[in-house]
Each structure stands twice: as C-alpha cells, then as structure tokens.
Amino acid sequence: MEATRLSSLCNRSHLCITSKLGEFKPTLAPSQCHSKVGVRVLRSQESWTSIQRRGALQQWRASAAQDLQSRWCCEFHDQYDVLVPYVDAWNWQKLRVEEKIAMLGRHEDAGDTLIILQHPPVYTLGTRSTEANLKFDANDPPFELHRTERGGEVTYHGPGQLVMYPILNLRHHKMDLHWYLRTLEEVVIGALYKACGIRAHRIDGLTGVWVDNQKVAAIGVRVSRWITYHGLALNVTTDLVPFSNIIPCGISDYSVTSVAKILENSDDLCDLSGGDAHSVLRLLRDCLLAEFEEKFSVHLVRPSNLSNASICV
C-alpha cells in the first residue's frame, strides 16, 4: 500500500495526504441491516420532527461553508456501509501513523486522516486489558479476539456499529489527550442529538458516551508523537447480545445500549430516514461527520477530490 503526497497546498499551505485502500477486503453489510427499525423517543427526551433535524443539518452546513478557509483539510475514507476486517483496518491505521511520523522526521507537515466503517464481529483488548473481563476462554473465543495497543478494556465491534478512526496530528489542534477524548465524546453527543434528539451525556471519571447510564459509544485511543489512532464506536443498530460475553470496558455496573434500542417502538425515526436500518446508519453517519468537522475545525475531503484539485476548498 502506497501513500501519495500531494504537491499542492491545502488551506494556508497545509499539506493533504492521500492513500490507497487496496489492501482492504471489504464485505457488504448483511441483509439483516435492511430490516425495519421502529423507534421510541424516551419520555425524558424531546421528539424532533424531520423538519427540525433537516433544519439543524442545513444550519450546520451553512455555518461550515463560511469558515472552510480557516480549517485543516482532513483526508476522508467513507466505508460506513462496508464490513472491513478488523486486522485490515488496524494495519491500515498503523501504516498511516508510520507515514505521518516519517514525515515529521523529515520536518514535513503531517496532515489529518479519518475513516468511518463497520467491522465483522470481533472482540478487542486494550494494552493493559485483563482477560478477567472475558466470559469465555481466550483460546476459544466465539469471534476473533485481538489485543491492541489502544487504551481501555475489552469491547465488541460488529455490524450496525459505526466506527470512526481519526488519525490526527494533534499539533494542528491541541496537544492534550484529555481534550482529545472529551472532543470525541462531544462529536457523538452532538450527532445523537442532531440525528434523533437523544440527549446523551458523559459520566465523571469514565470515558465514553451514555444515555440514562447505559453506554452507547465506546472510545479507546492511542497517541504516538501526537499522532492519534484507534477511536470511537457508536452502537446504532448493533446486536447487543455479544456484549453479554464480556464485561464491556471493564465496567460491570453499567450496561450497553444502541440507538435502535433507545428509540424503539415509534414511527418517528421511520419518518426521518425511511425506516430501514441502512438508512438509520446513514443518518447517524452524516451527523457524526458533521459534528467531527465542526468540533475539530476540519474540512473532510475524499482522496479522489484531493487528487483532482490543487486547492482543497
């Protein structure tokens, strides 16, 4: 896999980096992702109409268009409706990080990269994770099991879960890991509200995003020379049964949930997105990307657009 540096400049002479995803062996999400999804807005939440949601997104787009000139370009790979094997995505991230660190060593600017995707069923452990949080034999797991270099404890990835891997040069933003984690949480909190009117929140002392004390999004990252990788996972239409095989994130006092579970038994979401799970995923994907651009002050640009233009905006 090769990466091709653009000779052109992007936004105030910041270089954009492009790369190929030829090593991925993607699988389309299973047909079960096209089943009907009913949703119910909790009594403690306000139900948004489709007009309100469209208005919120339109307002964001108008605001974003006004300040693109001051934003960093972020190379964007959209695989949100593809099941990318975990090891392929993991290796791809590490290669991108190595490339950016090499650029820093040559005193070149290392730009930002983002990929959004889904994974086939897989369990992952963080660097210091303990196997005590597994409810199965690590030598005979029900799905693939990988120990990674990210922070955090064990978690599950699977179809219906949107995973974002930002590979950011925090020199462009803020060299503060605490700030970075809180900003990722803000991306999810904002996206859930814009998409569904869900009022999500943090819990002091814990990393992730919660709705009524149930975890809807997990976050685990690694930073090397201020280059980030790994990222966040939002349960949208995810089957939650595989979480019962682990103590998610090593926290036994709280359960996990999904957007579909929070909003079940109502016609509200169907009115917004057509009702099938694929449309729900697309809606959340759109709002996650909108929030990511806003919270990190970046402009997402696909590699094909980068290669065809000398200036990114």
Short mmCIF file of N, CA and C in Angstrom, two decimals, residues 108-231:
data_model
loop_
_atom_site.label_atom_id
_atom_site.label_comp_id
_atom_site.label_asym_id
_atom_site.label_seq_id
_atom_site.Cartn_x
_atom_site.Cartn_y
_atom_site.Cartn_z
N GLU A 108 8.45 17.66 7.63
CA GLU A 108 7.33 17.94 6.75
C GLU A 108 6.04 17.95 7.58
N ASP A 109 5.02 18.59 7.03
CA ASP A 109 3.75 18.64 7.75
C ASP A 109 2.99 17.34 7.54
N ALA A 110 2.51 16.74 8.61
CA ALA A 110 1.70 15.52 8.54
C ALA A 110 0.24 15.90 8.73
N GLY A 111 -0.57 15.65 7.72
CA GLY A 111 -1.97 16.04 7.77
C GLY A 111 -2.84 15.08 8.56
N ASP A 112 -4.14 15.32 8.50
CA ASP A 112 -5.12 14.52 9.24
C ASP A 112 -5.82 13.53 8.31
N THR A 113 -6.26 12.42 8.87
CA THR A 113 -6.97 11.38 8.13
C THR A 113 -8.11 10.85 8.99
N LEU A 114 -9.22 10.50 8.35
CA LEU A 114 -10.35 9.90 9.06
C LEU A 114 -10.94 8.80 8.20
N ILE A 115 -11.26 7.67 8.83
CA ILE A 115 -12.01 6.62 8.15
C ILE A 115 -13.19 6.24 9.03
N ILE A 116 -14.34 6.00 8.40
CA ILE A 116 -15.53 5.52 9.11
C ILE A 116 -15.95 4.21 8.46
N LEU A 117 -16.28 3.21 9.27
CA LEU A 117 -16.55 1.88 8.75
C LEU A 117 -17.34 1.06 9.75
N GLN A 118 -17.60 -0.20 9.38
CA GLN A 118 -18.13 -1.20 10.29
C GLN A 118 -17.17 -2.38 10.29
N HIS A 119 -17.25 -3.20 11.31
CA HIS A 119 -16.44 -4.42 11.38
C HIS A 119 -17.33 -5.65 11.44
N PRO A 120 -16.84 -6.79 10.93
CA PRO A 120 -17.48 -8.06 11.27
C PRO A 120 -17.31 -8.30 12.77
N PRO A 121 -18.05 -9.23 13.36
CA PRO A 121 -17.95 -9.45 14.80
C PRO A 121 -16.52 -9.73 15.26
N VAL A 122 -16.08 -8.98 16.29
CA VAL A 122 -14.71 -9.11 16.79
C VAL A 122 -14.65 -8.53 18.20
N TYR A 123 -13.84 -9.14 19.05
CA TYR A 123 -13.54 -8.58 20.37
C TYR A 123 -12.12 -8.03 20.34
N THR A 124 -11.91 -6.88 20.98
CA THR A 124 -10.57 -6.32 21.07
C THR A 124 -10.25 -5.96 22.51
N LEU A 125 -9.00 -6.14 22.85
CA LEU A 125 -8.48 -5.82 24.18
C LEU A 125 -7.52 -4.65 24.07
N GLY A 126 -7.49 -3.80 25.09
CA GLY A 126 -6.51 -2.73 25.14
C GLY A 126 -5.17 -3.24 25.65
N THR A 127 -4.20 -2.35 25.68
CA THR A 127 -2.84 -2.73 26.08
C THR A 127 -2.80 -3.39 27.44
N ARG A 128 -3.51 -2.82 28.38
CA ARG A 128 -3.46 -3.32 29.76
C ARG A 128 -4.73 -4.09 30.15
N SER A 129 -5.51 -4.49 29.16
CA SER A 129 -6.75 -5.21 29.46
C SER A 129 -6.46 -6.53 30.16
N THR A 130 -7.36 -6.90 31.05
CA THR A 130 -7.24 -8.18 31.73
C THR A 130 -8.26 -9.17 31.15
N GLU A 131 -7.84 -10.41 31.01
CA GLU A 131 -8.74 -11.43 30.49
C GLU A 131 -9.82 -11.80 31.50
N ALA A 132 -9.72 -11.26 32.70
CA ALA A 132 -10.78 -11.49 33.70
C ALA A 132 -12.10 -10.88 33.25
N ASN A 133 -12.05 -9.94 32.29
CA ASN A 133 -13.27 -9.33 31.78
C ASN A 133 -13.87 -10.09 30.61
N LEU A 134 -13.27 -11.25 30.29
CA LEU A 134 -13.83 -12.13 29.27
C LEU A 134 -14.63 -13.22 29.96
N LYS A 135 -15.82 -13.50 29.45
CA LYS A 135 -16.64 -14.58 30.00
C LYS A 135 -16.52 -15.85 29.16
N PHE A 136 -15.43 -15.96 28.42
CA PHE A 136 -15.16 -17.13 27.60
C PHE A 136 -13.67 -17.42 27.65
N ASP A 137 -13.29 -18.57 27.18
CA ASP A 137 -11.89 -18.97 27.13
C ASP A 137 -11.20 -18.18 26.03
N ALA A 138 -10.16 -17.43 26.37
CA ALA A 138 -9.45 -16.61 25.38
C ALA A 138 -8.85 -17.46 24.27
N ASN A 139 -8.63 -18.74 24.52
CA ASN A 139 -8.10 -19.63 23.49
C ASN A 139 -9.18 -20.21 22.59
N ASP A 140 -10.44 -19.96 22.94
CA ASP A 140 -11.55 -20.46 22.14
C ASP A 140 -12.67 -19.42 22.13
N PRO A 141 -12.40 -18.24 21.55
CA PRO A 141 -13.38 -17.15 21.58
C PRO A 141 -14.52 -17.40 20.59
N PRO A 142 -15.70 -16.86 20.86
CA PRO A 142 -16.82 -17.00 19.92
C PRO A 142 -16.60 -16.24 18.62
N PHE A 143 -15.82 -15.16 18.67
CA PHE A 143 -15.43 -14.39 17.49
C PHE A 143 -13.93 -14.15 17.56
N GLU A 144 -13.38 -13.50 16.54
CA GLU A 144 -11.97 -13.12 16.59
C GLU A 144 -11.70 -12.32 17.85
N LEU A 145 -10.49 -12.49 18.39
CA LEU A 145 -10.07 -11.76 19.59
C LEU A 145 -8.67 -11.21 19.34
N HIS A 146 -8.50 -9.90 19.52
CA HIS A 146 -7.21 -9.26 19.27
C HIS A 146 -6.83 -8.35 20.43
N ARG A 147 -5.58 -8.43 20.83
CA ARG A 147 -5.04 -7.48 21.80
C ARG A 147 -4.36 -6.37 21.02
N THR A 148 -4.75 -5.14 21.30
CA THR A 148 -4.25 -3.99 20.55
C THR A 148 -3.45 -3.07 21.46
N GLU A 149 -2.93 -1.99 20.87
CA GLU A 149 -2.14 -1.04 21.64
C GLU A 149 -2.96 0.16 22.10
N ARG A 150 -4.28 0.11 21.90
CA ARG A 150 -5.12 1.23 22.35
C ARG A 150 -5.31 1.20 23.87
N GLY A 151 -5.82 2.30 24.39
CA GLY A 151 -6.18 2.32 25.80
C GLY A 151 -7.53 1.66 26.01
N GLY A 152 -7.88 1.43 27.25
CA GLY A 152 -9.18 0.88 27.57
C GLY A 152 -9.18 -0.63 27.71
N GLU A 153 -10.34 -1.14 28.10
CA GLU A 153 -10.52 -2.57 28.33
C GLU A 153 -11.16 -3.24 27.12
N VAL A 154 -11.72 -4.42 27.34
CA VAL A 154 -12.28 -5.19 26.23
C VAL A 154 -13.56 -4.55 25.71
N THR A 155 -13.77 -4.64 24.39
CA THR A 155 -15.01 -4.18 23.78
C THR A 155 -15.34 -5.09 22.61
N TYR A 156 -16.52 -4.88 22.07
CA TYR A 156 -17.01 -5.66 20.93
C TYR A 156 -17.29 -4.73 19.77
N HIS A 157 -16.92 -5.16 18.56
CA HIS A 157 -17.30 -4.47 17.33
C HIS A 157 -18.09 -5.43 16.46
N GLY A 158 -19.10 -4.90 15.76
CA GLY A 158 -19.89 -5.75 14.89
C GLY A 158 -20.77 -4.95 13.96
N PRO A 159 -21.48 -5.63 13.05
CA PRO A 159 -22.38 -4.94 12.11
C PRO A 159 -23.38 -4.06 12.84
N GLY A 160 -23.69 -2.93 12.22
CA GLY A 160 -24.62 -1.99 12.83
C GLY A 160 -23.97 -1.01 13.77
N GLN A 161 -22.66 -1.11 13.93
CA GLN A 161 -21.90 -0.20 14.79
C GLN A 161 -21.01 0.67 13.90
N LEU A 162 -21.14 1.97 14.02
CA LEU A 162 -20.30 2.89 13.24
C LEU A 162 -19.01 3.15 14.01
N VAL A 163 -17.89 2.87 13.35
CA VAL A 163 -16.57 3.03 13.96
C VAL A 163 -15.82 4.13 13.23
N MET A 164 -15.30 5.08 13.98
CA MET A 164 -14.51 6.17 13.40
C MET A 164 -13.09 6.08 13.93
N TYR A 165 -12.14 6.07 13.00
CA TYR A 165 -10.72 6.06 13.36
C TYR A 165 -10.08 7.36 12.87
N PRO A 166 -9.98 8.37 13.72
CA PRO A 166 -9.28 9.60 13.33
C PRO A 166 -7.77 9.42 13.52
N ILE A 167 -7.02 9.71 12.49
CA ILE A 167 -5.56 9.70 12.57
C ILE A 167 -5.14 11.16 12.43
N LEU A 168 -5.12 11.84 13.55
CA LEU A 168 -4.94 13.29 13.57
C LEU A 168 -3.57 13.66 14.08
N ASN A 169 -3.03 14.72 13.50
CA ASN A 169 -1.82 15.34 14.02
C ASN A 169 -2.27 16.40 15.03
N LEU A 170 -2.16 16.06 16.31
CA LEU A 170 -2.67 16.98 17.33
C LEU A 170 -1.90 18.29 17.38
N ARG A 171 -0.78 18.38 16.68
CA ARG A 171 -0.08 19.66 16.56
C ARG A 171 -0.97 20.67 15.82
N HIS A 172 -1.89 20.17 14.98
CA HIS A 172 -2.81 21.04 14.27
C HIS A 172 -3.95 21.51 15.16
N HIS A 173 -4.14 20.84 16.27
CA HIS A 173 -5.32 21.07 17.09
C HIS A 173 -4.91 21.49 18.50
N LYS A 174 -4.74 20.52 19.38
CA LYS A 174 -4.33 20.80 20.75
C LYS A 174 -3.61 19.58 21.29
N MET A 175 -2.39 19.76 21.74
CA MET A 175 -1.60 18.62 22.21
C MET A 175 -1.99 18.29 23.65
N ASP A 176 -3.18 17.73 23.77
CA ASP A 176 -3.76 17.46 25.08
C ASP A 176 -4.67 16.24 24.92
N LEU A 177 -4.27 15.10 25.48
CA LEU A 177 -5.03 13.87 25.31
C LEU A 177 -6.41 13.97 25.96
N HIS A 178 -6.47 14.61 27.11
CA HIS A 178 -7.77 14.77 27.79
C HIS A 178 -8.71 15.57 26.89
N TRP A 179 -8.24 16.64 26.31
CA TRP A 179 -9.06 17.44 25.39
C TRP A 179 -9.51 16.59 24.22
N TYR A 180 -8.62 15.77 23.68
CA TYR A 180 -8.96 14.95 22.52
C TYR A 180 -10.09 13.97 22.85
N LEU A 181 -9.99 13.28 23.98
CA LEU A 181 -11.02 12.33 24.38
C LEU A 181 -12.36 13.02 24.60
N ARG A 182 -12.34 14.16 25.26
CA ARG A 182 -13.58 14.88 25.52
C ARG A 182 -14.20 15.38 24.20
N THR A 183 -13.36 15.76 23.24
CA THR A 183 -13.87 16.23 21.96
C THR A 183 -14.51 15.09 21.18
N LEU A 184 -13.91 13.90 21.22
CA LEU A 184 -14.55 12.74 20.59
C LEU A 184 -15.92 12.48 21.21
N GLU A 185 -16.00 12.60 22.52
CA GLU A 185 -17.30 12.42 23.18
C GLU A 185 -18.30 13.47 22.70
N GLU A 186 -17.84 14.71 22.54
CA GLU A 186 -18.72 15.78 22.07
C GLU A 186 -19.22 15.50 20.66
N VAL A 187 -18.39 14.88 19.82
CA VAL A 187 -18.82 14.52 18.47
C VAL A 187 -20.03 13.59 18.54
N VAL A 188 -19.95 12.57 19.37
CA VAL A 188 -21.05 11.61 19.49
C VAL A 188 -22.28 12.25 20.12
N ILE A 189 -22.08 13.01 21.19
CA ILE A 189 -23.20 13.66 21.87
C ILE A 189 -23.96 14.57 20.91
N GLY A 190 -23.22 15.36 20.14
CA GLY A 190 -23.86 16.25 19.18
C GLY A 190 -24.56 15.51 18.07
N ALA A 191 -23.95 14.42 17.58
CA ALA A 191 -24.55 13.65 16.49
C ALA A 191 -25.85 12.98 16.92
N LEU A 192 -25.87 12.43 18.12
CA LEU A 192 -27.09 11.78 18.61
C LEU A 192 -28.24 12.78 18.74
N TYR A 193 -27.92 13.98 19.18
CA TYR A 193 -28.97 14.98 19.33
C TYR A 193 -29.47 15.46 17.97
N LYS A 194 -28.53 15.72 17.05
CA LYS A 194 -28.93 16.20 15.73
C LYS A 194 -29.71 15.15 14.96
N ALA A 195 -29.32 13.90 15.08
CA ALA A 195 -29.96 12.83 14.30
C ALA A 195 -31.29 12.42 14.89
N CYS A 196 -31.37 12.28 16.20
CA CYS A 196 -32.52 11.63 16.83
C CYS A 196 -33.12 12.40 18.00
N GLY A 197 -32.51 13.51 18.38
CA GLY A 197 -32.99 14.21 19.55
C GLY A 197 -32.62 13.53 20.85
N ILE A 198 -31.68 12.57 20.80
CA ILE A 198 -31.26 11.85 22.00
C ILE A 198 -30.33 12.74 22.81
N ARG A 199 -30.60 12.87 24.10
CA ARG A 199 -29.76 13.67 24.98
C ARG A 199 -28.77 12.74 25.69
N ALA A 200 -27.61 12.60 25.10
CA ALA A 200 -26.56 11.76 25.68
C ALA A 200 -25.67 12.60 26.58
N HIS A 201 -24.82 11.92 27.36
CA HIS A 201 -24.01 12.64 28.33
C HIS A 201 -22.75 11.84 28.67
N ARG A 202 -21.87 12.49 29.43
CA ARG A 202 -20.69 11.83 29.98
C ARG A 202 -21.00 11.36 31.40
N ILE A 203 -20.13 10.51 31.92
CA ILE A 203 -20.14 10.16 33.34
C ILE A 203 -18.76 10.49 33.89
N ASP A 204 -18.71 11.28 34.94
CA ASP A 204 -17.43 11.71 35.51
C ASP A 204 -16.55 10.50 35.83
N GLY A 205 -15.29 10.60 35.41
CA GLY A 205 -14.33 9.56 35.70
C GLY A 205 -14.31 8.42 34.71
N LEU A 206 -15.25 8.42 33.76
CA LEU A 206 -15.31 7.35 32.76
C LEU A 206 -15.21 7.96 31.36
N THR A 207 -14.70 7.18 30.43
CA THR A 207 -14.60 7.62 29.04
C THR A 207 -15.68 6.95 28.22
N GLY A 208 -16.36 7.72 27.38
CA GLY A 208 -17.43 7.18 26.55
C GLY A 208 -18.64 8.08 26.58
N VAL A 209 -19.72 7.63 25.94
CA VAL A 209 -20.95 8.40 25.87
C VAL A 209 -22.09 7.52 26.36
N TRP A 210 -22.99 8.13 27.13
CA TRP A 210 -24.01 7.38 27.85
C TRP A 210 -25.39 7.99 27.64
N VAL A 211 -26.41 7.14 27.71
CA VAL A 211 -27.80 7.58 27.70
C VAL A 211 -28.49 6.87 28.86
N ASP A 212 -28.96 7.63 29.82
CA ASP A 212 -29.59 7.05 31.02
C ASP A 212 -28.70 5.97 31.64
N ASN A 213 -27.43 6.27 31.76
CA ASN A 213 -26.45 5.38 32.41
C ASN A 213 -26.23 4.06 31.67
N GLN A 214 -26.58 4.03 30.40
CA GLN A 214 -26.23 2.92 29.53
C GLN A 214 -25.25 3.43 28.47
N LYS A 215 -24.22 2.67 28.21
CA LYS A 215 -23.17 3.14 27.30
C LYS A 215 -23.59 2.90 25.85
N VAL A 216 -23.61 3.97 25.07
CA VAL A 216 -23.98 3.87 23.67
C VAL A 216 -22.77 4.00 22.75
N ALA A 217 -21.68 4.55 23.25
CA ALA A 217 -20.46 4.70 22.44
C ALA A 217 -19.23 4.50 23.31
N ALA A 218 -18.30 3.70 22.80
CA ALA A 218 -17.03 3.44 23.49
C ALA A 218 -15.91 4.18 22.78
N ILE A 219 -14.91 4.59 23.54
CA ILE A 219 -13.76 5.31 22.99
C ILE A 219 -12.49 4.71 23.55
N GLY A 220 -11.55 4.41 22.66
CA GLY A 220 -10.24 3.92 23.06
C GLY A 220 -9.22 4.37 22.04
N VAL A 221 -8.18 5.05 22.46
CA VAL A 221 -7.24 5.65 21.50
C VAL A 221 -5.80 5.33 21.87
N ARG A 222 -4.95 5.63 20.93
CA ARG A 222 -3.50 5.56 21.12
C ARG A 222 -2.92 6.82 20.47
N VAL A 223 -1.90 7.38 21.09
CA VAL A 223 -1.23 8.56 20.53
C VAL A 223 0.26 8.29 20.47
N SER A 224 0.85 8.49 19.31
CA SER A 224 2.29 8.31 19.12
C SER A 224 2.85 9.58 18.49
N ARG A 225 3.72 10.25 19.22
CA ARG A 225 4.30 11.53 18.76
C ARG A 225 3.19 12.50 18.36
N TRP A 226 2.13 12.51 19.14
CA TRP A 226 0.97 13.37 18.95
C TRP A 226 0.19 13.05 17.68
N ILE A 227 0.37 11.84 17.14
CA ILE A 227 -0.47 11.33 16.06
C ILE A 227 -1.44 10.32 16.67
N THR A 228 -2.72 10.52 16.48
CA THR A 228 -3.73 9.66 17.10
C THR A 228 -4.10 8.49 16.18
N TYR A 229 -4.52 7.40 16.78
CA TYR A 229 -5.21 6.35 16.04
C TYR A 229 -6.09 5.55 16.97
N HIS A 230 -6.75 4.51 16.43
CA HIS A 230 -7.93 3.90 17.06
C HIS A 230 -8.98 5.02 17.20
N GLY A 231 -10.02 4.86 18.02
CA GLY A 231 -11.03 5.91 18.01
C GLY A 231 -12.28 5.58 18.77
#
